[in-house]
PDB file of C-alpha atoms in Angstrom:
ATOM      1  CA  MET E   1      49.777  42.003 330.108  1.00  0.00           C
ATOM      2  CA  SER E   2      52.606  41.437 332.570  1.00  0.00           C
ATOM      3  CA  TYR E   3      52.787  43.717 335.629  1.00  0.00           C
ATOM      4  CA  SER E   4      56.036  44.441 337.455  1.00  0.00           C
ATOM      5  CA  LEU E   5      54.547  44.283 340.938  1.00  0.00           C
ATOM      6  CA  PRO E   6      55.734  42.960 344.284  1.00  0.00           C
ATOM      7  CA  PRO E   7      53.316  40.555 346.024  1.00  0.00           C
ATOM      8  CA  LEU E   8      50.251  42.434 347.265  1.00  0.00           C
ATOM      9  CA  PRO E   9      50.606  41.201 350.889  1.00  0.00           C
ATOM     10  CA  TRP E  10      54.012  42.852 351.038  1.00  0.00           C
ATOM     11  CA  LEU E  11      52.555  46.119 349.766  1.00  0.00           C
ATOM     12  CA  ARG E  12      49.663  45.864 352.222  1.00  0.00           C
ATOM     13  CA  ALA E  13      52.093  45.343 355.098  1.00  0.00           C
ATOM     14  CA  PHE E  14      54.120  48.378 353.982  1.00  0.00           C
ATOM     15  CA  GLU E  15      51.024  50.602 353.696  1.00  0.00           C
ATOM     16  CA  ALA E  16      49.673  49.602 357.116  1.00  0.00           C
ATOM     17  CA  ALA E  17      53.045  49.968 358.843  1.00  0.00           C
ATOM     18  CA  ALA E  18      53.602  53.393 357.274  1.00  0.00           C
ATOM     19  CA  ARG E  19      50.125  54.604 358.234  1.00  0.00           C
ATOM     20  CA  LEU E  20      50.156  53.255 361.781  1.00  0.00           C
ATOM     21  CA  GLY E  21      53.802  53.902 362.633  1.00  0.00           C
ATOM     22  CA  ASN E  22      54.953  50.468 363.791  1.00  0.00           C
ATOM     23  CA  PHE E  23      54.690  46.755 363.069  1.00  0.00           C
ATOM     24  CA  THR E  24      52.651  45.954 366.166  1.00  0.00           C
ATOM     25  CA  ARG E  25      49.680  48.167 365.250  1.00  0.00           C
ATOM     26  CA  ALA E  26      49.933  47.093 361.618  1.00  0.00           C
ATOM     27  CA  ALA E  27      49.845  43.453 362.722  1.00  0.00           C
ATOM     28  CA  GLU E  28      46.701  44.053 364.788  1.00  0.00           C
ATOM     29  CA  GLU E  29      44.938  45.545 361.760  1.00  0.00           C
ATOM     30  CA  LEU E  30      46.090  42.831 359.352  1.00  0.00           C
ATOM     31  CA  LEU E  31      45.489  39.977 361.814  1.00  0.00           C
ATOM     32  CA  LEU E  32      49.131  38.916 361.591  1.00  0.00           C
ATOM     33  CA  THR E  33      52.018  38.786 364.017  1.00  0.00           C
ATOM     34  CA  PRO E  34      54.447  41.741 364.199  1.00  0.00           C
ATOM     35  CA  ALA E  35      57.186  39.375 363.028  1.00  0.00           C
ATOM     36  CA  ALA E  36      55.166  38.466 359.945  1.00  0.00           C
ATOM     37  CA  VAL E  37      54.577  42.126 359.060  1.00  0.00           C
ATOM     38  CA  SER E  38      58.255  42.921 359.610  1.00  0.00           C
ATOM     39  CA  TYR E  39      59.227  39.985 357.404  1.00  0.00           C
ATOM     40  CA  GLN E  40      56.916  41.081 354.572  1.00  0.00           C
ATOM     41  CA  VAL E  41      58.266  44.637 354.681  1.00  0.00           C
ATOM     42  CA  ARG E  42      61.870  43.348 354.594  1.00  0.00           C
ATOM     43  CA  GLN E  43      60.995  41.152 351.616  1.00  0.00           C
ATOM     44  CA  LEU E  44      59.521  44.171 349.843  1.00  0.00           C
ATOM     45  CA  GLU E  45      62.628  46.229 350.556  1.00  0.00           C
ATOM     46  CA  GLN E  46      64.833  43.455 349.211  1.00  0.00           C
ATOM     47  CA  LYS E  47      62.641  43.173 346.117  1.00  0.00           C
ATOM     48  CA  LEU E  48      62.864  46.920 345.458  1.00  0.00           C
ATOM     49  CA  GLY E  49      66.526  47.159 346.409  1.00  0.00           C
ATOM     50  CA  PHE E  50      66.036  50.139 348.704  1.00  0.00           C
ATOM     51  CA  PRO E  51      65.036  50.649 352.354  1.00  0.00           C
ATOM     52  CA  LEU E  52      61.549  52.055 352.885  1.00  0.00           C
ATOM     53  CA  PHE E  53      61.843  52.651 356.630  1.00  0.00           C
ATOM     54  CA  ASP E  54      64.427  53.829 359.118  1.00  0.00           C
ATOM     55  CA  ARG E  55      63.950  51.818 362.309  1.00  0.00           C
ATOM     56  CA  VAL E  56      64.123  54.354 365.157  1.00  0.00           C
ATOM     57  CA  HIS E  57      63.711  52.567 368.479  1.00  0.00           C
ATOM     58  CA  ARG E  58      60.271  50.960 368.211  1.00  0.00           C
ATOM     59  CA  GLU E  59      58.896  53.479 365.727  1.00  0.00           C
ATOM     60  CA  LEU E  60      59.160  53.453 361.962  1.00  0.00           C
ATOM     61  CA  VAL E  61      60.187  56.526 359.985  1.00  0.00           C
ATOM     62  CA  LEU E  62      59.724  56.531 356.234  1.00  0.00           C
ATOM     63  CA  THR E  63      62.829  57.104 354.143  1.00  0.00           C
ATOM     64  CA  ARG E  64      62.651  59.633 351.334  1.00  0.00           C
ATOM     65  CA  LEU E  65      61.967  56.853 348.835  1.00  0.00           C
ATOM     66  CA  GLY E  66      59.347  55.421 351.191  1.00  0.00           C
ATOM     67  CA  GLN E  67      57.602  58.803 351.368  1.00  0.00           C
ATOM     68  CA  THR E  68      57.612  58.980 347.563  1.00  0.00           C
ATOM     69  CA  TYR E  69      56.276  55.444 347.137  1.00  0.00           C
ATOM     70  CA  LEU E  70      53.536  55.486 349.811  1.00  0.00           C
ATOM     71  CA  PRO E  71      50.941  57.774 348.098  1.00  0.00           C
ATOM     72  CA  SER E  72      50.944  55.572 344.988  1.00  0.00           C
ATOM     73  CA  VAL E  73      50.484  52.413 347.062  1.00  0.00           C
ATOM     74  CA  GLU E  74      47.647  54.021 349.070  1.00  0.00           C
ATOM     75  CA  LYS E  75      45.904  55.163 345.897  1.00  0.00           C
ATOM     76  CA  ALA E  76      46.242  51.736 344.294  1.00  0.00           C
ATOM     77  CA  PHE E  77      44.560  50.011 347.247  1.00  0.00           C
ATOM     78  CA  SER E  78      41.898  52.703 347.411  1.00  0.00           C
ATOM     79  CA  ASP E  79      41.115  52.386 343.691  1.00  0.00           C
ATOM     80  CA  LEU E  80      40.982  48.605 343.969  1.00  0.00           C
ATOM     81  CA  SER E  81      38.600  48.790 346.956  1.00  0.00           C
ATOM     82  CA  ILE E  82      36.306  51.252 345.189  1.00  0.00           C
ATOM     83  CA  ALA E  83      36.269  49.156 342.005  1.00  0.00           C
ATOM     84  CA  THR E  84      35.511  45.972 343.946  1.00  0.00           C
ATOM     85  CA  VAL E  85      32.583  47.520 345.800  1.00  0.00           C
ATOM     86  CA  SER E  86      31.192  49.206 342.682  1.00  0.00           C
ATOM     87  CA  VAL E  87      31.134  45.923 340.754  1.00  0.00           C
ATOM     88  CA  PHE E  88      30.328  43.349 343.423  1.00  0.00           C
ATOM     89  CA  GLY E  89      28.838  45.371 346.280  1.00  0.00           C
ATOM     90  CA  GLU E  90      29.685  44.858 349.927  1.00  0.00           C
ATOM     91  CA  ARG E  91      27.874  43.018 352.669  1.00  0.00           C
ATOM     92  CA  ASP E  92      26.989  44.746 355.919  1.00  0.00           C
ATOM     93  CA  ARG E  93      28.017  48.131 354.588  1.00  0.00           C
ATOM     94  CA  GLN E  94      28.040  50.931 357.117  1.00  0.00           C
ATOM     95  CA  PRO E  95      26.707  54.396 356.265  1.00  0.00           C
ATOM     96  CA  VAL E  96      29.198  57.158 355.578  1.00  0.00           C
ATOM     97  CA  ARG E  97      28.809  59.589 358.474  1.00  0.00           C
ATOM     98  CA  PHE E  98      30.041  63.131 358.004  1.00  0.00           C
ATOM     99  CA  ARG E  99      29.652  66.407 359.853  1.00  0.00           C
ATOM    100  CA  CYS E 100      29.482  69.939 358.508  1.00  0.00           C
ATOM    101  CA  LEU E 101      28.448  73.381 359.674  1.00  0.00           C
ATOM    102  CA  ASN E 102      24.751  74.241 359.454  1.00  0.00           C
ATOM    103  CA  SER E 103      25.249  76.905 356.808  1.00  0.00           C
ATOM    104  CA  PHE E 104      27.374  74.674 354.580  1.00  0.00           C
ATOM    105  CA  GLY E 105      25.004  71.743 355.041  1.00  0.00           C
ATOM    106  CA  HIS E 106      21.835  73.677 354.178  1.00  0.00           C
ATOM    107  CA  LEU E 107      23.185  75.924 351.438  1.00  0.00           C
ATOM    108  CA  TRP E 108      25.822  73.813 349.692  1.00  0.00           C
ATOM    109  CA  MET E 109      25.521  70.149 350.655  1.00  0.00           C
ATOM    110  CA  ILE E 110      21.760  69.487 350.674  1.00  0.00           C
ATOM    111  CA  PRO E 111      21.157  70.888 347.153  1.00  0.00           C
ATOM    112  CA  ARG E 112      23.806  68.462 345.845  1.00  0.00           C
ATOM    113  CA  LEU E 113      22.946  65.298 347.770  1.00  0.00           C
ATOM    114  CA  ARG E 114      20.552  64.092 345.073  1.00  0.00           C
ATOM    115  CA  THR E 115      23.440  64.217 342.584  1.00  0.00           C
ATOM    116  CA  PHE E 116      25.491  61.978 344.859  1.00  0.00           C
ATOM    117  CA  GLN E 117      22.630  59.570 345.507  1.00  0.00           C
ATOM    118  CA  GLU E 118      21.895  59.220 341.795  1.00  0.00           C
ATOM    119  CA  ALA E 119      25.552  58.537 341.054  1.00  0.00           C
ATOM    120  CA  PHE E 120      26.071  56.156 344.004  1.00  0.00           C
ATOM    121  CA  PRO E 121      22.664  54.720 344.966  1.00  0.00           C
ATOM    122  CA  ASP E 122      24.184  51.947 347.088  1.00  0.00           C
ATOM    123  CA  ILE E 123      26.035  54.307 349.456  1.00  0.00           C
ATOM    124  CA  GLU E 124      24.066  55.513 352.485  1.00  0.00           C
ATOM    125  CA  LEU E 125      24.984  58.903 353.939  1.00  0.00           C
ATOM    126  CA  GLN E 126      24.395  60.300 357.415  1.00  0.00           C
ATOM    127  CA  MET E 127      24.844  64.067 357.750  1.00  0.00           C
ATOM    128  CA  ILE E 128      25.425  65.602 361.180  1.00  0.00           C
ATOM    129  CA  SER E 129      24.989  69.382 361.463  1.00  0.00           C
ATOM    130  CA  ALA E 130      26.995  71.545 363.852  1.00  0.00           C
ATOM    131  CA  ALA E 131      27.074  75.220 364.776  1.00  0.00           C
ATOM    132  CA  TRP E 132      30.826  75.279 365.492  1.00  0.00           C
ATOM    133  CA  ALA E 133      33.810  73.078 364.661  1.00  0.00           C
ATOM    134  CA  GLU E 134      34.552  70.650 367.477  1.00  0.00           C
ATOM    135  CA  ALA E 135      36.947  67.750 367.969  1.00  0.00           C
ATOM    136  CA  LEU E 136      36.590  64.787 365.638  1.00  0.00           C
ATOM    137  CA  GLN E 137      34.764  61.826 367.200  1.00  0.00           C
ATOM    138  CA  PRO E 138      35.569  58.731 365.078  1.00  0.00           C
ATOM    139  CA  ASP E 139      33.003  56.648 366.950  1.00  0.00           C
ATOM    140  CA  LEU E 140      30.268  59.073 365.798  1.00  0.00           C
ATOM    141  CA  PHE E 141      31.648  60.320 362.482  1.00  0.00           C
ATOM    142  CA  GLU E 142      34.971  60.028 360.675  1.00  0.00           C
ATOM    143  CA  ILE E 143      34.599  62.805 358.104  1.00  0.00           C
ATOM    144  CA  ASP E 144      34.358  66.460 359.091  1.00  0.00           C
ATOM    145  CA  ILE E 145      34.002  69.380 356.669  1.00  0.00           C
ATOM    146  CA  ARG E 146      35.378  72.374 358.531  1.00  0.00           C
ATOM    147  CA  PHE E 147      35.965  76.036 357.917  1.00  0.00           C
ATOM    148  CA  GLY E 148      39.051  77.551 359.496  1.00  0.00           C
ATOM    149  CA  ASP E 149      42.816  77.975 359.237  1.00  0.00           C
ATOM    150  CA  GLY E 150      43.545  74.255 358.991  1.00  0.00           C
ATOM    151  CA  SER E 151      45.629  74.074 362.171  1.00  0.00           C
ATOM    152  CA  TRP E 152      43.606  71.273 363.817  1.00  0.00           C
ATOM    153  CA  THR E 153      45.520  68.342 365.297  1.00  0.00           C
ATOM    154  CA  ASP E 154      42.690  65.869 365.945  1.00  0.00           C
ATOM    155  CA  GLY E 155      42.710  64.299 362.478  1.00  0.00           C
ATOM    156  CA  HIS E 156      44.135  64.199 358.964  1.00  0.00           C
ATOM    157  CA  VAL E 157      43.589  67.680 357.446  1.00  0.00           C
ATOM    158  CA  GLU E 158      43.214  68.257 353.695  1.00  0.00           C
ATOM    159  CA  PHE E 159      42.567  71.624 352.014  1.00  0.00           C
ATOM    160  CA  LEU E 160      39.327  71.830 350.022  1.00  0.00           C
ATOM    161  CA  LEU E 161      38.419  75.371 348.974  1.00  0.00           C
ATOM    162  CA  ASN E 162      39.205  78.998 349.643  1.00  0.00           C
ATOM    163  CA  ASP E 163      36.063  80.991 348.889  1.00  0.00           C
ATOM    164  CA  PRO E 164      35.863  84.783 348.340  1.00  0.00           C
ATOM    165  CA  ILE E 165      33.911  86.958 350.759  1.00  0.00           C
ATOM    166  CA  VAL E 166      31.257  89.058 349.009  1.00  0.00           C
ATOM    167  CA  PRO E 167      28.714  91.702 350.086  1.00  0.00           C
ATOM    168  CA  VAL E 168      25.097  90.886 349.184  1.00  0.00           C
ATOM    169  CA  CYS E 169      21.707  92.484 349.724  1.00  0.00           C
ATOM    170  CA  HIS E 170      18.028  92.415 348.776  1.00  0.00           C
ATOM    171  CA  PRO E 171      17.429  93.927 345.305  1.00  0.00           C
ATOM    172  CA  GLY E 172      15.476  96.692 347.006  1.00  0.00           C
ATOM    173  CA  LEU E 173      18.647  97.812 348.806  1.00  0.00           C
ATOM    174  CA  ALA E 174      20.767  98.057 345.648  1.00  0.00           C
ATOM    175  CA  LEU E 175      23.397 100.791 345.850  1.00  0.00           C
ATOM    176  CA  GLY E 176      24.036 103.612 343.406  1.00  0.00           C
ATOM    177  CA  ALA E 177      26.894 104.084 340.984  1.00  0.00           C
ATOM    178  CA  LYS E 178      29.855 101.722 341.272  1.00  0.00           C
ATOM    179  CA  GLU E 179      32.342 104.441 342.184  1.00  0.00           C
ATOM    180  CA  ARG E 180      30.268 105.277 345.236  1.00  0.00           C
ATOM    181  CA  ASP E 181      29.765 101.760 346.561  1.00  0.00           C
ATOM    182  CA  LEU E 182      32.019 102.143 349.593  1.00  0.00           C
ATOM    183  CA  PRO E 183      30.471 105.412 350.863  1.00  0.00           C
ATOM    184  CA  ALA E 184      27.007 103.967 350.231  1.00  0.00           C
ATOM    185  CA  LEU E 185      27.855 100.725 352.042  1.00  0.00           C
ATOM    186  CA  ALA E 186      29.284 102.692 354.945  1.00  0.00           C
ATOM    187  CA  LYS E 187      25.916 104.419 355.418  1.00  0.00           C
ATOM    188  CA  ALA E 188      23.745 101.357 354.714  1.00  0.00           C
ATOM    189  CA  PRO E 189      22.428  98.921 357.336  1.00  0.00           C
ATOM    190  CA  ARG E 190      24.826  96.010 357.611  1.00  0.00           C
ATOM    191  CA  LEU E 191      24.454  92.605 359.219  1.00  0.00           C
ATOM    192  CA  ASP E 192      27.352  91.367 361.361  1.00  0.00           C
ATOM    193  CA  ILE E 193      28.140  87.687 361.897  1.00  0.00           C
ATOM    194  CA  MET E 194      29.666  87.098 365.308  1.00  0.00           C
ATOM    195  CA  GLY E 195      32.776  84.958 365.593  1.00  0.00           C
ATOM    196  CA  VAL E 196      34.027  85.299 361.998  1.00  0.00           C
ATOM    197  CA  VAL E 197      37.456  86.680 361.114  1.00  0.00           C
ATOM    198  CA  ASP E 198      36.434  88.336 357.832  1.00  0.00           C
ATOM    199  CA  THR E 199      34.301  91.192 359.105  1.00  0.00           C
ATOM    200  CA  TRP E 200      32.977  94.419 357.664  1.00  0.00           C
ATOM    201  CA  GLU E 201      35.938  96.088 359.341  1.00  0.00           C
ATOM    202  CA  SER E 202      38.273  93.826 357.337  1.00  0.00           C
ATOM    203  CA  PHE E 203      36.319  94.588 354.176  1.00  0.00           C
ATOM    204  CA  PHE E 204      36.613  98.362 354.493  1.00  0.00           C
ATOM    205  CA  ARG E 205      40.264  98.231 355.603  1.00  0.00           C
ATOM    206  CA  THR E 206      41.125  96.129 352.534  1.00  0.00           C
ATOM    207  CA  PHE E 207      40.058  99.042 350.339  1.00  0.00           C
ATOM    208  CA  ASP E 208      41.624 101.710 352.595  1.00  0.00           C
ATOM    209  CA  TYR E 209      38.264 103.159 353.530  1.00  0.00           C
ATOM    210  CA  PRO E 210      37.481 104.487 357.027  1.00  0.00           C
ATOM    211  CA  VAL E 211      35.740 101.832 359.094  1.00  0.00           C
ATOM    212  CA  PRO E 212      32.167 102.939 359.823  1.00  0.00           C
ATOM    213  CA  GLN E 213      30.255 102.200 362.999  1.00  0.00           C
ATOM    214  CA  ARG E 214      27.916  99.227 363.181  1.00  0.00           C
ATOM    215  CA  THR E 215      24.483  99.956 361.828  1.00  0.00           C
ATOM    216  CA  GLY E 216      22.511  96.693 361.918  1.00  0.00           C
ATOM    217  CA  LEU E 217      21.788  93.365 363.558  1.00  0.00           C
ATOM    218  CA  GLN E 218      24.326  90.851 364.834  1.00  0.00           C
ATOM    219  CA  VAL E 219      23.758  87.133 364.304  1.00  0.00           C
ATOM    220  CA  ASP E 220      25.711  83.988 365.136  1.00  0.00           C
ATOM    221  CA  GLN E 221      25.398  82.117 361.830  1.00  0.00           C
ATOM    222  CA  THR E 222      25.800  82.845 358.128  1.00  0.00           C
ATOM    223  CA  LEU E 223      22.442  81.222 357.419  1.00  0.00           C
ATOM    224  CA  SER E 224      20.701  83.770 359.646  1.00  0.00           C
ATOM    225  CA  ALA E 225      22.547  86.655 358.002  1.00  0.00           C
ATOM    226  CA  LEU E 226      21.522  85.483 354.538  1.00  0.00           C
ATOM    227  CA  GLU E 227      17.878  85.049 355.497  1.00  0.00           C
ATOM    228  CA  LEU E 228      17.769  88.502 357.090  1.00  0.00           C
ATOM    229  CA  ALA E 229      19.471  90.025 354.059  1.00  0.00           C
ATOM    230  CA  ALA E 230      16.950  88.334 351.753  1.00  0.00           C
ATOM    231  CA  LEU E 231      14.165  89.954 353.805  1.00  0.00           C
ATOM    232  CA  GLY E 232      15.721  93.390 353.347  1.00  0.00           C
ATOM    233  CA  HIS E 233      17.201  93.880 356.810  1.00  0.00           C
ATOM    234  CA  GLY E 234      20.624  94.928 355.549  1.00  0.00           C
ATOM    235  CA  HIS E 235      23.759  94.023 353.621  1.00  0.00           C
ATOM    236  CA  ALA E 236      25.536  90.775 354.550  1.00  0.00           C
ATOM    237  CA  LEU E 237      29.206  89.901 354.096  1.00  0.00           C
ATOM    238  CA  VAL E 238      29.403  86.161 353.397  1.00  0.00           C
ATOM    239  CA  LEU E 239      31.189  83.399 351.531  1.00  0.00           C
ATOM    240  CA  GLN E 240      30.124  83.432 347.889  1.00  0.00           C
ATOM    241  CA  SER E 241      29.460  79.671 347.780  1.00  0.00           C
ATOM    242  CA  LEU E 242      26.890  80.071 350.575  1.00  0.00           C
ATOM    243  CA  ALA E 243      25.276  83.115 348.986  1.00  0.00           C
ATOM    244  CA  GLN E 244      25.107  81.483 345.539  1.00  0.00           C
ATOM    245  CA  PRO E 245      21.663  79.824 345.962  1.00  0.00           C
ATOM    246  CA  TYR E 246      20.191  83.220 346.927  1.00  0.00           C
ATOM    247  CA  LEU E 247      21.979  84.941 344.038  1.00  0.00           C
ATOM    248  CA  ASP E 248      20.801  82.295 341.561  1.00  0.00           C
ATOM    249  CA  SER E 249      17.193  82.650 342.706  1.00  0.00           C
ATOM    250  CA  GLY E 250      17.309  86.452 342.618  1.00  0.00           C
ATOM    251  CA  ARG E 251      16.518  86.813 346.321  1.00  0.00           C
ATOM    252  CA  LEU E 252      19.879  88.538 346.742  1.00  0.00           C
ATOM    253  CA  ILE E 253      22.194  90.543 344.518  1.00  0.00           C
ATOM    254  CA  PHE E 254      25.799  91.638 344.922  1.00  0.00           C
ATOM    255  CA  SER E 255      25.963  94.900 346.866  1.00  0.00           C
ATOM    256  CA  SER E 256      29.218  95.683 345.093  1.00  0.00           C
ATOM    257  CA  SER E 257      31.622  94.076 342.657  1.00  0.00           C
ATOM    258  CA  ARG E 258      34.272  94.243 345.400  1.00  0.00           C
ATOM    259  CA  ARG E 259      35.259  91.073 347.213  1.00  0.00           C
ATOM    260  CA  ILE E 260      37.984  90.059 349.634  1.00  0.00           C
ATOM    261  CA  LYS E 261      40.007  86.874 350.037  1.00  0.00           C
ATOM    262  CA  SER E 262      38.880  84.852 353.006  1.00  0.00           C
ATOM    263  CA  ARG E 263      41.496  84.242 355.678  1.00  0.00           C
ATOM    264  CA  HIS E 264      39.899  80.858 356.375  1.00  0.00           C
ATOM    265  CA  SER E 265      39.199  77.951 354.036  1.00  0.00           C
ATOM    266  CA  TYR E 266      37.179  74.761 353.863  1.00  0.00           C
ATOM    267  CA  HIS E 267      39.096  71.648 354.901  1.00  0.00           C
ATOM    268  CA  LEU E 268      38.404  67.942 355.019  1.00  0.00           C
ATOM    269  CA  VAL E 269      39.283  66.514 358.432  1.00  0.00           C
ATOM    270  CA  THR E 270      39.257  62.720 358.660  1.00  0.00           C
ATOM    271  CA  SER E 271      40.198  60.175 361.298  1.00  0.00           C
ATOM    272  CA  GLY E 272      42.986  58.950 359.016  1.00  0.00           C
ATOM    273  CA  PRO E 273      44.246  59.213 355.412  1.00  0.00           C
ATOM    274  CA  ARG E 274      41.401  58.834 352.941  1.00  0.00           C
ATOM    275  CA  PRO E 275      42.485  55.372 351.682  1.00  0.00           C
ATOM    276  CA  ALA E 276      42.169  54.056 355.257  1.00  0.00           C
ATOM    277  CA  LEU E 277      38.545  55.192 355.690  1.00  0.00           C
ATOM    278  CA  GLY E 278      36.942  52.486 353.611  1.00  0.00           C
ATOM    279  CA  PRO E 279      35.766  52.447 349.985  1.00  0.00           C
ATOM    280  CA  ASP E 280      32.402  54.171 350.524  1.00  0.00           C
ATOM    281  CA  ALA E 281      33.951  57.002 352.517  1.00  0.00           C
ATOM    282  CA  ALA E 282      36.688  57.336 349.904  1.00  0.00           C
ATOM    283  CA  VAL E 283      34.047  57.638 347.166  1.00  0.00           C
ATOM    284  CA  PHE E 284      32.226  60.351 349.121  1.00  0.00           C
ATOM    285  CA  CYS E 285      35.452  62.300 349.722  1.00  0.00           C
ATOM    286  CA  GLU E 286      36.397  62.131 346.036  1.00  0.00           C
ATOM    287  CA  TRP E 287      32.905  63.309 345.065  1.00  0.00           C
ATOM    288  CA  LEU E 288      33.082  66.158 347.579  1.00  0.00           C
ATOM    289  CA  ILE E 289      36.451  67.322 346.253  1.00  0.00           C
ATOM    290  CA  ASP E 290      35.195  67.206 342.656  1.00  0.00           C
ATOM    291  CA  GLU E 291      32.027  69.169 343.498  1.00  0.00           C
ATOM    292  CA  LEU E 292      33.931  71.818 345.445  1.00  0.00           C
ATOM    293  CA  GLY E 293      36.294  72.092 342.488  1.00  0.00           C
ATOM    294  CA  LYS E 294      33.293  73.047 340.354  1.00  0.00           C
ATOM    295  CA  THR E 295      32.317  75.631 342.984  1.00  0.00           C
ATOM    296  CA  SER E 296      35.743  77.251 342.825  1.00  0.00           C
ATOM    297  CA  GLY E 297      35.267  77.693 339.080  1.00  0.00           C
ATOM    298  CA  GLN E 298      32.028  79.679 339.428  1.00  0.00           C
TER     299      GLN E 298
END
């Protein structure tokens, strides 16, 4: 089969220059001179018949056609890297280091790690747990799974999942008839998680019900709220994906069929676009996105 492709070095020069913003940084990565990178990009533009960059002072700005072409080039190199490693392996491979919040790590990630390891036995993972989202530290980890509004500026941000907020409780604290769930919840002991934006106040206001006074414990993590709820200390308002292991085991039940849309979402924050992270990291990110896609379908 004949492929209508420009020479791969030209495409590699284009991808690196677009990602890094100028020929000098691209040359450092590719172990070439800036003149050589510039020449390869010009050759590619001549081959295609269209400019891919606007040269603005010493910076490069992608043209509209360049912006359209870049994702396909990035994906092609990423797919080729993944295929090469999967067939031939890679010497001196570094572990994929990622960070996530304690609650997400314990309740969502850990139960699924065996699935990843069975599918990709040659990829070593290092999981770093955190209580709060902090700045990305590429020297320590280059993949961060965060929960928030997505407005971070310390890395490449990609939306993963928006999860509903649900009320849950121990089966022994089950409420009465459905039409009386809000009055019953208002009188019931409730667990508050400090620092979250989707609170019990938000829950009651969503359904135009008077906001009751606090009646229970306050904790600083979802994991603590779920454990206390499972022990019968009160109703917890949490992300459904984090409550799911407790619901599946029967330790918790839904307090009500009502749920609210979370104002925050899970995001993937990386030190650069996924194709630039390396083949193992790209595999992990693709797996993570696929698994979270299954979660959103629950």
